[in-house]
Every structure is written in C-alpha cells, then in structure tokens.
Coordinates of N, CA and C and ligand atoms in Angstrom, one line a residue:
M276 N 16.5 -5.5 10.0 CA 15.8 -4.5 9.3 C 15.6 -5.0 8.0
S277 N 14.4 -4.8 8.0 CA 13.3 -5.2 6.8 C 13.5 -4.1 5.5
Q278 N 13.4 -5.0 4.4 CA 14.1 -4.6 3.2 C 13.2 -3.4 2.9
L279 N 13.6 -2.6 2.4 CA 13.2 -1.3 1.6 C 13.0 -1.2 -0.1
T280 N 12.2 -0.9 -0.7 CA 12.4 -1.2 -2.4 C 12.1 0.1 -2.4
K281 N 12.7 1.3 -3.1 CA 12.3 2.1 -3.5 C 12.4 2.4 -5.3
I282 N 11.1 2.3 -5.6 CA 11.2 1.8 -7.2 C 11.8 3.1 -8.0
D283 N 12.4 2.6 -9.0 CA 13.8 3.5 -9.8 C 13.0 3.3 -11.3
H284 N 12.2 4.2 -11.8 CA 11.5 4.4 -12.9 C 11.1 5.7 -13.4
P285 N 11.3 6.0 -14.3 CA 11.0 7.4 -15.2 C 9.2 7.8 -15.0
L286 N 8.4 6.5 -15.0 CA 7.5 6.8 -14.9 C 6.8 7.2 -13.7
A287 N 7.3 6.6 -12.6 CA 6.9 7.2 -11.4 C 7.5 8.1 -10.9
A288 N 8.7 9.0 -11.3 CA 8.8 9.8 -11.5 C 7.9 11.2 -12.3
H289 N 7.5 10.5 -13.0 CA 6.5 11.3 -14.1 C 5.3 11.5 -13.2
H290 N 4.7 10.5 -12.7 CA 3.3 10.7 -11.9 C 3.6 11.0 -10.7
L291 N 4.7 11.2 -9.8 CA 4.9 11.4 -8.8 C 4.8 13.1 -8.4
C292 N 5.1 13.9 -10.1 CA 4.5 15.3 -10.4 C 3.3 15.6 -10.1
T293 N 2.3 14.6 -10.6 CA 1.2 14.9 -10.5 C 0.6 14.8 -9.4
V294 N 1.2 13.8 -8.6 CA 0.4 13.5 -7.4 C 0.7 14.7 -6.3
R295 N 1.9 15.3 -6.4 CA 2.3 16.1 -5.5 C 1.8 17.3 -5.7
D296 N 1.4 17.8 -6.8 CA 0.8 19.2 -7.6 C -0.4 19.2 -6.8
K297 N -0.6 20.7 -6.0 CA -1.6 20.9 -5.3 C -2.9 21.4 -6.3
A298 N -2.4 21.6 -7.7 CA -3.6 22.3 -8.6 C -4.1 20.8 -9.4
T299 N -3.4 19.6 -9.0 CA -4.1 18.7 -9.9 C -5.5 18.2 -9.2
P300 N -6.8 18.3 -10.5 CA -7.9 18.0 -10.1 C -7.9 16.5 -9.6
C301 N -9.1 16.3 -8.8 CA -9.4 14.7 -8.1 C -9.1 13.8 -9.5
S302 N -10.2 14.0 -10.2 CA -10.2 12.8 -10.9 C -8.5 12.6 -11.8
E303 N -7.7 13.4 -11.9 CA -6.4 13.0 -12.1 C -5.3 13.0 -11.3
F304 N -5.6 12.8 -10.2 CA -5.1 12.6 -8.9 C -5.3 11.3 -8.6
R305 N -6.5 10.8 -8.8 CA -6.9 9.4 -8.7 C -6.3 8.6 -9.8
A306 N -6.1 9.0 -10.8 CA -5.8 8.2 -12.0 C -3.8 8.2 -11.7
A307 N -3.8 9.3 -11.2 CA -1.9 9.1 -11.1 C -1.8 8.4 -9.8
V308 N -2.4 8.2 -8.8 CA -2.5 7.4 -7.7 C -2.5 5.6 -8.2
G309 N -3.3 5.7 -9.2 CA -3.5 4.4 -9.8 C -2.4 3.9 -10.7
R310 N -1.8 4.7 -11.8 CA -0.8 4.4 -12.2 C 0.5 4.2 -11.4
L311 N 0.3 4.7 -10.2 CA 1.5 4.8 -9.2 C 2.0 3.2 -9.0
A312 N 0.2 3.3 -8.5 CA -0.1 1.8 -7.8 C 0.4 0.5 -8.4
V313 N 0.3 0.5 -9.7 CA 0.7 -0.8 -11.0 C 1.9 -0.4 -10.5
L314 N 3.1 0.2 -11.2 CA 4.5 0.3 -10.9 C 5.0 -0.3 -9.6
V315 N 4.2 0.3 -8.9 CA 5.0 -0.2 -6.9 C 4.4 -1.5 -7.0
G316 N 3.2 -1.9 -7.5 CA 2.8 -3.6 -7.6 C 3.9 -4.1 -8.4
V317 N 4.3 -4.0 -9.5 CA 5.1 -4.9 -10.3 C 6.4 -4.9 -9.3
Y318 N 6.8 -4.0 -8.7 CA 8.2 -4.7 -8.1 C 7.9 -5.1 -6.8
A319 N 6.7 -5.0 -6.4 CA 6.2 -5.8 -4.7 C 6.1 -6.9 -5.3
T320 N 6.0 -7.5 -6.6 CA 5.4 -8.8 -6.8 C 6.6 -9.7 -7.8
A321 N 7.6 -8.5 -7.9 CA 8.7 -9.5 -8.7 C 9.3 -10.7 -8.6
D322 N 9.2 -10.9 -7.0 CA 10.0 -12.3 -6.6 C 8.8 -13.4 -6.2
L323 N 7.5 -13.1 -6.6 CA 6.5 -13.9 -5.7 C 6.6 -15.6 -6.4
P324 N 6.7 -16.5 -5.8 CA 6.9 -17.8 -6.2 C 6.2 -18.2 -6.7
T325 N 6.4 -18.8 -8.1 CA 5.5 -19.7 -9.1 C 5.9 -21.0 -9.2
R326 N 5.0 -22.1 -9.4 CA 4.9 -23.2 -9.8 C 4.9 -23.4 -11.5
S327 N 5.4 -25.0 -12.0 CA 5.7 -25.1 -12.9 C 4.1 -26.1 -13.3
T328 N 3.8 -25.8 -14.7 CA 2.6 -26.2 -15.1 C 2.5 -26.5 -16.7
V329 N 1.5 -27.1 -17.2 CA 1.9 -27.4 -18.4 C 0.2 -26.6 -19.2
I330 N 0.3 -25.9 -19.8 CA -1.0 -25.1 -20.5 C -1.0 -26.2 -22.2
Q331 N -2.3 -25.9 -22.4 CA -2.5 -26.6 -23.9 C -2.8 -25.3 -24.7
T332 N -1.8 -24.9 -25.5 CA -2.1 -24.1 -26.5 C -2.9 -24.1 -27.5
P333 N -3.5 -23.5 -28.6 CA -4.3 -24.2 -29.9 C -3.1 -25.2 -30.7
I334 N -2.0 -24.9 -30.5 CA -0.6 -25.8 -31.1 C 0.0 -26.6 -30.6
A335 N 0.1 -26.5 -29.3 CA 0.8 -27.6 -28.4 C 1.4 -27.3 -26.7
D336 N 1.6 -28.4 -26.0 CA 2.0 -28.1 -25.2 C 3.1 -26.9 -24.8
A337 N 2.8 -25.9 -23.4 CA 3.7 -25.0 -23.2 C 4.2 -25.2 -21.8
N338 N 5.3 -25.0 -21.2 CA 5.5 -25.0 -20.1 C 5.8 -23.8 -19.6
C339 N 4.9 -23.8 -18.3 CA 4.4 -22.2 -18.0 C 4.6 -22.4 -16.3
Q340 N 4.7 -21.1 -15.9 CA 4.5 -21.2 -14.5 C 3.2 -20.0 -13.9
Q341 N 2.7 -20.7 -12.7 CA 1.7 -20.0 -12.4 C 1.7 -19.7 -11.1
L342 N 1.4 -18.6 -10.5 CA 1.8 -18.4 -9.1 C 1.4 -19.2 -8.0
A343 N 2.4 -19.5 -7.3 CA 2.2 -20.7 -6.1 C 1.3 -20.5 -4.8
S344 N 0.8 -19.5 -4.7 CA 0.7 -18.7 -2.9 C -0.6 -17.5 -3.2
P345 N -1.7 -18.1 -2.6 CA -2.9 -17.4 -2.3 C -2.3 -15.8 -2.1
I346 N -2.6 -14.8 -2.6 CA -2.5 -13.5 -2.3 C -3.7 -12.8 -1.5
G347 N -3.6 -12.2 -0.9 CA -4.9 -11.0 -0.2 C -3.8 -9.9 -0.6
L348 N -5.1 -8.8 -0.7 CA -4.9 -7.3 -0.8 C -5.3 -6.9 0.4
V349 N -4.5 -5.9 1.2 CA -5.3 -4.9 2.7 C -5.0 -3.5 2.2
P350 N -6.1 -3.0 1.7 CA -6.4 -1.6 1.7 C -6.7 -1.1 2.8
I351 N -5.7 -0.4 3.2 CA -6.8 0.8 4.4 C -7.1 2.1 4.3
L352 N -8.4 2.2 4.7 CA -9.4 2.8 4.2 C -9.1 4.1 4.9
R353 N -9.2 5.3 4.4 CA -9.8 5.2 2.7 C -9.1 5.2 1.8
A354 N -7.6 5.5 1.9 CA -7.0 6.1 1.0 C -6.5 4.8 -0.2
G355 N -6.5 3.7 0.8 CA -5.6 2.7 0.1 C -6.9 2.1 -1.0
L356 N -8.4 2.3 -1.1 CA -9.2 2.3 -1.8 C -8.5 2.5 -3.3
G357 N -7.7 3.7 -3.4 CA -7.3 4.0 -4.6 C -6.4 3.2 -5.5
M358 N -6.0 2.3 -4.7 CA -4.6 1.1 -5.4 C -5.5 -0.1 -5.3
V359 N -6.6 -0.4 -4.6 CA -7.3 -1.4 -4.9 C -7.3 -2.0 -6.5
A360 N -8.4 -1.4 -7.3 CA -8.6 -2.0 -8.9 C -6.8 -2.0 -9.2
P361 N -6.2 -1.2 -9.4 CA -4.8 -1.3 -10.3 C -3.9 -3.0 -9.5
L362 N -4.4 -3.1 -8.5 CA -3.4 -4.3 -8.2 C -4.3 -5.6 -8.4
Q363 N -5.7 -5.2 -8.5 CA -6.8 -6.1 -8.9 C -6.6 -6.5 -10.4
D364 N -6.5 -5.7 -11.2 CA -5.6 -6.3 -12.4 C -4.5 -6.6 -12.6
L365 N -3.3 -6.8 -11.9 CA -2.2 -7.1 -11.9 C -2.5 -8.6 -11.4
L366 N -3.3 -9.1 -10.2 CA -3.6 -9.8 -9.4 C -5.2 -10.1 -9.6
P367 N -5.8 -10.7 -10.7 CA -7.1 -11.0 -10.7 C -7.4 -12.0 -9.6
D368 N -6.8 -12.8 -9.4 CA -7.6 -13.8 -8.2 C -7.0 -13.2 -6.9
A369 N -6.4 -12.8 -6.6 CA -6.2 -11.9 -5.3 C -7.5 -11.8 -4.2
T370 N -7.8 -12.2 -3.1 CA -8.9 -12.0 -2.3 C -8.4 -10.3 -1.4
V371 N -9.7 -9.9 -1.3 CA -9.3 -8.1 -1.0 C -10.1 -8.3 0.8
W372 N -9.3 -7.5 1.6 CA -9.6 -7.8 2.8 C -9.4 -6.1 3.4
H373 N -10.8 -5.7 3.6 CA -10.4 -4.2 4.3 C -10.2 -3.8 5.4
L374 N -9.5 -2.9 5.9 CA -9.2 -2.8 7.1 C -9.6 -1.3 7.4
G375 N -10.1 -0.6 8.0 CA -10.5 1.2 8.5 C -9.6 1.4 9.5
L376 N -9.2 2.4 9.2 CA -8.3 3.1 10.4 C -8.2 4.7 10.1
Y377 N -8.4 5.5 11.0 CA -8.3 7.0 11.0 C -7.1 7.6 12.0
R378 N -6.8 8.6 11.6 CA -5.5 9.0 12.5 C -6.3 10.2 13.6
N379 N -6.2 10.2 15.0 CA -6.5 10.7 15.5 C -5.9 12.4 15.3
E380 N -6.5 13.4 15.1 CA -6.2 14.4 14.5 C -5.1 15.0 15.8
E381 N -5.4 14.9 16.7 CA -4.4 15.7 18.0 C -2.9 14.6 18.2
T382 N -3.5 13.5 18.4 CA -2.3 12.5 18.7 C -1.9 11.9 17.3
A383 N -2.4 12.1 16.3 CA -1.9 10.8 15.3 C -1.6 9.6 15.5
E384 N -2.2 9.5 16.2 CA -2.4 7.9 16.6 C -3.8 7.1 16.0
P385 N -3.3 5.7 15.3 CA -4.2 5.3 14.5 C -5.3 4.5 15.3
V386 N -6.7 5.2 15.0 CA -8.1 4.1 15.8 C -8.5 3.4 14.8
G387 N -8.6 2.1 14.9 CA -9.3 1.5 14.2 C -10.9 1.2 14.3
Y388 N -11.8 1.2 13.0 CA -13.1 1.2 12.7 C -14.0 0.4 12.1
Y389 N -12.8 -0.2 11.1 CA -13.6 -1.7 10.2 C -12.5 -2.9 10.1
D390 N -13.3 -3.8 10.7 CA -12.4 -4.9 10.6 C -13.3 -6.4 10.8
K391 N -13.4 -6.8 9.7 CA -14.1 -8.4 9.5 C -13.6 -9.2 9.0
L392 N -12.4 -9.4 9.4 CA -11.6 -10.3 9.0 C -11.9 -11.3 10.1
P393 N -12.5 -12.8 9.1 CA -13.1 -13.9 9.5 C -11.7 -14.5 10.5
D394 N -12.1 -15.9 11.2 CA -11.2 -16.8 12.1 C -10.7 -17.6 10.8
G395 N -9.5 -17.5 10.9 CA -8.8 -18.3 10.1 C -9.0 -17.8 8.5
G396 N -8.2 -18.7 7.8 CA -8.5 -18.3 6.2 C -7.6 -16.9 5.7
A397 N -6.3 -17.1 6.6 CA -5.5 -16.1 6.0 C -4.8 -16.4 5.0
P398 N -4.8 -15.4 3.8 CA -4.1 -15.7 2.7 C -2.2 -16.1 3.2
H399 N -1.4 -16.7 2.4 CA -0.3 -17.0 2.9 C 0.7 -15.7 2.6
T400 N 0.2 -14.7 1.4 CA 0.8 -13.6 1.3 C -0.5 -11.9 1.2
A401 N -0.1 -10.9 2.1 CA -1.0 -10.0 2.3 C 0.1 -8.8 1.9
L402 N -0.7 -7.7 0.6 CA 0.0 -6.9 0.2 C -0.6 -5.4 0.7
V403 N 0.0 -5.1 1.6 CA -0.8 -3.9 2.4 C -0.6 -2.5 1.5
L404 N -2.1 -1.9 1.1 CA -2.1 -0.7 0.2 C -2.7 0.4 0.6
D405 N -1.7 1.2 1.1 CA -1.8 2.6 1.5 C -1.1 3.5 0.7
P406 N -1.3 4.8 0.3 CA -0.4 5.7 -0.6 C 0.3 6.2 0.2
M407 N 0.1 6.5 1.7 CA 0.9 7.1 2.3 C 1.4 6.6 3.6
L408 N 2.8 6.4 4.0 CA 3.1 6.1 5.1 C 4.1 7.1 5.6
A409 N 3.5 7.9 7.3 CA 3.8 9.1 7.7 C 4.8 8.8 8.9
T410 N 3.9 8.4 10.1 CA 4.5 8.1 11.4 C 4.7 6.5 11.4
G411 N 3.9 5.7 10.4 CA 3.9 4.1 10.4 C 2.9 3.6 11.6
G412 N 2.1 4.6 12.2 CA 1.3 3.9 13.2 C 0.6 3.3 12.5
S413 N -0.4 3.6 11.3 CA -1.4 2.9 10.8 C -1.0 1.6 10.4
V414 N 0.1 1.7 9.5 CA 0.4 0.4 9.3 C 1.2 -0.7 10.3
E415 N 1.8 -0.1 11.2 CA 2.2 -0.8 12.5 C 0.9 -1.8 12.9
M416 N -0.2 -1.1 13.0 CA -1.2 -1.6 13.5 C -2.0 -2.5 12.6
V417 N -1.7 -2.2 11.6 CA -2.3 -3.5 10.5 C -1.4 -4.8 10.6
I418 N -0.4 -4.3 10.4 CA 1.2 -5.3 10.4 C 0.6 -6.4 11.5
R419 N 0.4 -5.6 12.7 CA -0.3 -6.8 14.0 C -1.3 -7.5 13.9
R420 N -2.4 -7.0 12.9 CA -3.5 -7.5 12.8 C -3.1 -8.6 12.1
L421 N -2.1 -8.3 11.1 CA -2.4 -9.8 9.9 C -1.4 -10.9 10.5
K422 N -0.7 -10.4 11.3 CA 0.3 -11.5 11.9 C -0.6 -12.2 12.9
S423 N -1.6 -11.7 13.7 CA -2.4 -12.2 14.6 C -3.6 -13.2 13.9
W424 N -3.7 -12.6 12.6 CA -4.8 -13.5 11.6 C -3.7 -14.5 11.1
G425 N -2.7 -14.6 10.9 CA -1.6 -15.8 10.6 C -1.0 -15.7 9.3
V426 N -1.2 -14.6 8.6 CA -0.9 -13.8 7.4 C 1.1 -14.5 7.3
A427 N 1.7 -15.0 6.4 CA 3.0 -15.5 6.6 C 4.0 -14.5 6.1
E428 N 3.4 -13.7 5.2 CA 4.3 -12.9 4.3 C 3.7 -11.5 4.2
I429 N 4.0 -10.7 4.4 CA 3.5 -9.3 4.5 C 4.5 -8.3 4.0
R430 N 3.5 -7.6 2.7 CA 4.5 -6.5 2.1 C 3.3 -5.2 1.8
V431 N 4.2 -4.2 2.3 CA 3.4 -2.8 2.0 C 4.1 -1.8 1.2
L432 N 2.7 -1.6 0.8 CA 2.9 -1.0 -1.0 C 2.3 0.4 -0.4
S433 N 3.2 1.6 -0.8 CA 2.9 2.8 -0.5 C 3.3 3.5 -1.6
I434 N 2.9 4.9 -1.7 CA 3.2 5.6 -2.5 C 4.4 6.9 -2.3
I435 N 4.1 7.4 -1.4 CA 5.1 8.3 -0.6 C 5.1 7.9 0.7
A436 N 6.4 7.7 1.4 CA 6.8 7.5 2.6 C 7.7 8.2 3.2
A437 N 7.7 8.3 4.4 CA 8.4 9.3 5.2 C 9.5 8.5 5.8
Q438 N 10.8 9.4 6.0 CA 11.9 8.6 6.5 C 11.3 7.9 7.9
P439 N 11.0 8.6 8.5 CA 10.7 8.2 10.6 C 9.7 7.0 10.3
G440 N 8.5 7.0 9.3 CA 7.9 5.8 9.2 C 8.4 4.7 8.8
I441 N 9.3 5.0 7.7 CA 10.4 3.7 7.1 C 11.1 3.1 8.6
D442 N 11.8 4.1 9.0 CA 12.5 3.5 10.4 C 11.9 2.5 11.3
R443 N 10.8 3.1 11.7 CA 10.0 2.5 12.5 C 9.3 1.0 12.0
V444 N 8.8 0.8 10.5 CA 8.4 -0.6 10.1 C 9.9 -1.3 10.1
Q445 N 10.8 -0.8 10.0 CA 11.9 -1.4 9.3 C 12.7 -2.0 11.3
R446 N 12.6 -1.2 11.7 CA 12.9 -1.7 13.4 C 11.9 -2.5 14.0
D447 N 10.9 -2.1 13.8 CA 9.7 -3.6 14.7 C 9.4 -4.4 14.0
F448 N 9.4 -4.5 12.6 CA 9.2 -5.7 11.7 C 10.2 -6.2 10.7
P449 N 11.2 -6.5 11.3 CA 12.3 -6.8 10.2 C 12.0 -7.7 9.0
D450 N 10.8 -8.6 9.0 CA 10.5 -9.2 8.3 C 9.2 -9.0 7.3
V451 N 8.8 -7.6 7.1 CA 8.2 -7.1 6.8 C 8.8 -6.3 5.4
K452 N 8.6 -6.4 4.1 CA 8.8 -5.9 2.9 C 8.1 -4.7 2.5
L453 N 8.9 -3.5 2.2 CA 8.4 -2.2 2.0 C 8.4 -2.1 0.5
Y454 N 7.7 -1.4 -0.1 CA 7.9 -1.2 -1.7 C 7.3 0.3 -1.8
V455 N 8.2 1.3 -2.4 CA 7.5 2.8 -2.4 C 7.9 3.4 -3.5
A456 N 6.9 4.2 -3.9 CA 7.6 5.2 -5.2 C 8.5 6.0 -4.8
T457 N 8.7 6.2 -3.4 CA 9.4 8.1 -3.1 C 9.6 7.6 -1.7
V458 N 10.6 8.4 -0.9 CA 10.8 8.5 0.2 C 10.9 10.2 0.5
D459 N 10.1 10.6 1.4 CA 10.2 12.3 1.8 C 11.3 12.1 3.1
P460 N 11.6 13.3 3.4 CA 12.5 13.4 4.6 C 11.9 13.2 6.1
E461 N 10.8 14.0 6.4 CA 10.4 14.3 7.2 C 8.8 14.5 7.4
L462 N 8.6 15.0 8.6 CA 6.9 15.1 9.1 C 7.0 16.3 9.5
N463 N 5.5 17.3 9.4 CA 5.6 18.8 10.1 C 5.2 18.4 11.2
E464 N 4.7 19.4 12.0 CA 4.1 19.0 13.5 C 2.5 18.5 13.7
Q465 N 2.2 18.2 12.7 CA 0.6 17.7 12.5 C 1.1 16.0 11.9
S466 N 2.0 16.0 11.8 CA 2.6 14.6 11.6 C 2.7 14.2 9.8
F467 N 2.2 15.6 9.4 CA 1.8 15.6 7.7 C 3.4 15.2 6.9
I468 N 3.4 14.6 5.9 CA 4.6 14.2 5.1 C 5.2 15.3 4.7
V469 N 6.0 15.7 4.5 CA 6.9 17.2 4.0 C 8.0 16.6 3.0
P470 N 7.9 17.2 1.5 CA 6.7 18.0 0.9 C 5.5 16.9 0.9
G471 N 5.6 15.7 0.4 CA 4.5 15.1 0.6 C 3.7 15.4 -0.7
L472 N 1.8 15.1 -0.7 CA 1.2 15.4 -1.3 C -0.3 15.9 -0.5
G473 N -0.2 16.3 0.5 CA -1.2 16.5 1.1 C -2.1 15.8 2.5
D474 N -3.3 15.4 2.1 CA -4.0 14.5 2.4 C -4.6 13.4 1.0
A475 N -4.1 11.9 1.1 CA -4.5 11.2 -0.1 C -5.7 10.8 0.2
G476 N -6.4 10.7 0.8 CA -7.8 10.3 1.1 C -8.6 11.3 0.5
D477 N -8.5 12.7 1.0 CA -9.3 13.9 0.9 C -9.4 14.0 -0.8
R478 N -7.9 14.0 -1.3 CA -7.7 14.3 -2.9 C -8.4 13.1 -3.5
I479 N -8.0 11.8 -3.4 CA -8.9 10.4 -3.9 C -10.7 10.8 -4.0
F480 N -11.2 11.2 -2.8 CA -12.6 11.2 -2.7 C -13.0 12.6 -2.8
N481 N -12.1 13.6 -3.1 CA -12.8 15.1 -3.4 C -13.4 15.8 -2.1
T482 N -13.1 15.0 -1.2 CA -13.9 15.5 0.2 C -12.8 16.8 0.8
P483 N -13.7 17.6 1.5 CA -12.9 18.4 2.1 C -11.6 18.4 3.1
P484 N -10.6 19.0 3.0 CA -9.6 18.8 4.7 C -10.3 19.2 5.4
H485 N -9.7 18.5 6.8 CA -10.5 18.6 8.0 C -9.5 19.9 8.5
E486 N -10.2 20.7 9.4 CA -9.4 21.9 10.0 C -8.8 21.5 11.3
Ligands
PRP221 C1 -3.7 8.8 6.3 C2 -2.9 8.1 5.4 C3 -2.5 6.5 6.1 C4 -2.0 7.4 7.2 C5 -0.6 7.6 7.5 O1 -5.0 8.2 6.4 O2 -3.7 7.4 4.5 O3 -3.3 5.6 6.3 O4 -3.1 8.5 7.3 O5 -0.2 7.9 8.7 P1 0.6 7.1 9.8 O6 2.0 6.5 9.4 O7 1.1 8.4 10.5 O8 -0.2 6.4 10.3 P2 -5.9 9.0 7.3 O9 -5.9 8.6 8.4 O10 -6.2 10.4 6.8 O11 -7.0 8.5 7.0 P3 -8.1 8.6 5.4 O12 -7.4 7.5 4.1 O13 -9.6 8.2 5.7 O14 -7.9 10.0 4.9

C-alpha cells in the first residue's frame, strides 16, 4: 500500500476553511489554493535526497546540501495550474510538464486532451499537482503515463482527497506517495467530493460551472 501523508498544520486547517466556503471569491480562493500548495509541497519534499557541496560565503567555506535529483512538476490541467507557481517558488529549478485531462460528466472517466511529453528525458522525480483527488481516475491516468515515460519516483500532491480515490491509488500504485491537506469521506452520485469545495478548476479560473 502506498504511503499517505495528511499534513497536520494549523495553517492548512485555516486555509481549508477558505477554499471550502462557497462564498469565497475567486481571487481569495486562488490565493488560498496557493498557500495550501506551499504547505503540502513542504511535506512532499521533506525527504528528497541531497548531496554535499561546499559553498564559499563572503567569510569562509561552508559545508552545504543541495538537491541530488532533477524534479519535474506535473500539473493536471486545468486545476493543477493553481499549484504550479507556489511549487516553483519552492523548487525554482524544477521542469514543468503539463498534462490535460477532463472528466467525462456522464461517466466521471478521465479523457486526455493535452500531452506533449517528449521521448525520453523524464525527470527522476515527478510531483503531480491537482487540488482534487475524487475517484482517482485522473491521477491514475497520469501515473500510468509518467511511468511509461520513465519517471522513477512519483508523488501526488492534492489539497482535498476523497477516501475512495485514495484507496484506489494505494491499491493500484503501492510505490506512489500521496500528500494531501485533508481527506473527505465520500463522493456523491456525480462523483464530486463531499463535502469538498465544488469544482476547483471553475473556482480558480472564475468560469461558470457546467450544467
Ligand atoms: C477535476 C479535478 C481533477 C479531477 C478529479 O478536474 O481537478 O483533475 O476532476 O476527479 P477524479 O479523481 O475523479 O478523476 P476536471 O475534470 O473538473 O477538470 P478541470 O480541472 O479542467 O476543471
């Protein structure tokens, strides 16, 4: 079973109130997603391998540590875009690889619509960014694509994850680590997370919800 880390931090609890609240305007929602992405990002990178290096300060040599492996950020369009800039602040040398998926509204199955990953050149470690993990179908499609690309270490960063989606990822990908700000218990008949936060993509980009 893959590892699940639910971050335990009062700032995460506080900012989750903002993203859950249906009265939160778009700009504040986007800002809160960014703050939560930073918090989840700190946990998701806490054990990245480092290597020793010597840095010359203005005073003397200093024994330091720097990241040992290339990191790729993989936002799932659209909502994952809301987590990119905060993670780039933490990982300024990361490459960013976009994958576009939407959920078929009838079946809740993911449909891929954007994938420009090159042949070869996969980063050693990929951080998959998506504020929502519902059925887990979208993340599953992305994990399979990244594995076929050659990514060795895959970590999924999400803000709200539903237990059924977590169970699916843990069952199917025991080597993939999950980092979430909170876990919600269930999905409704439309496969929306309950209580959740609605549609993160629409709330980040101020687009009207689908009928
Ligand atoms: C939402 C969300 C995830 C996916 C989660 O995206 O951002 O990508 O659904 O659902 P799943 O775990 O059941 O696959 P959506 O399809 O609404 O697209 P959007 O980001 O463009 O709004």
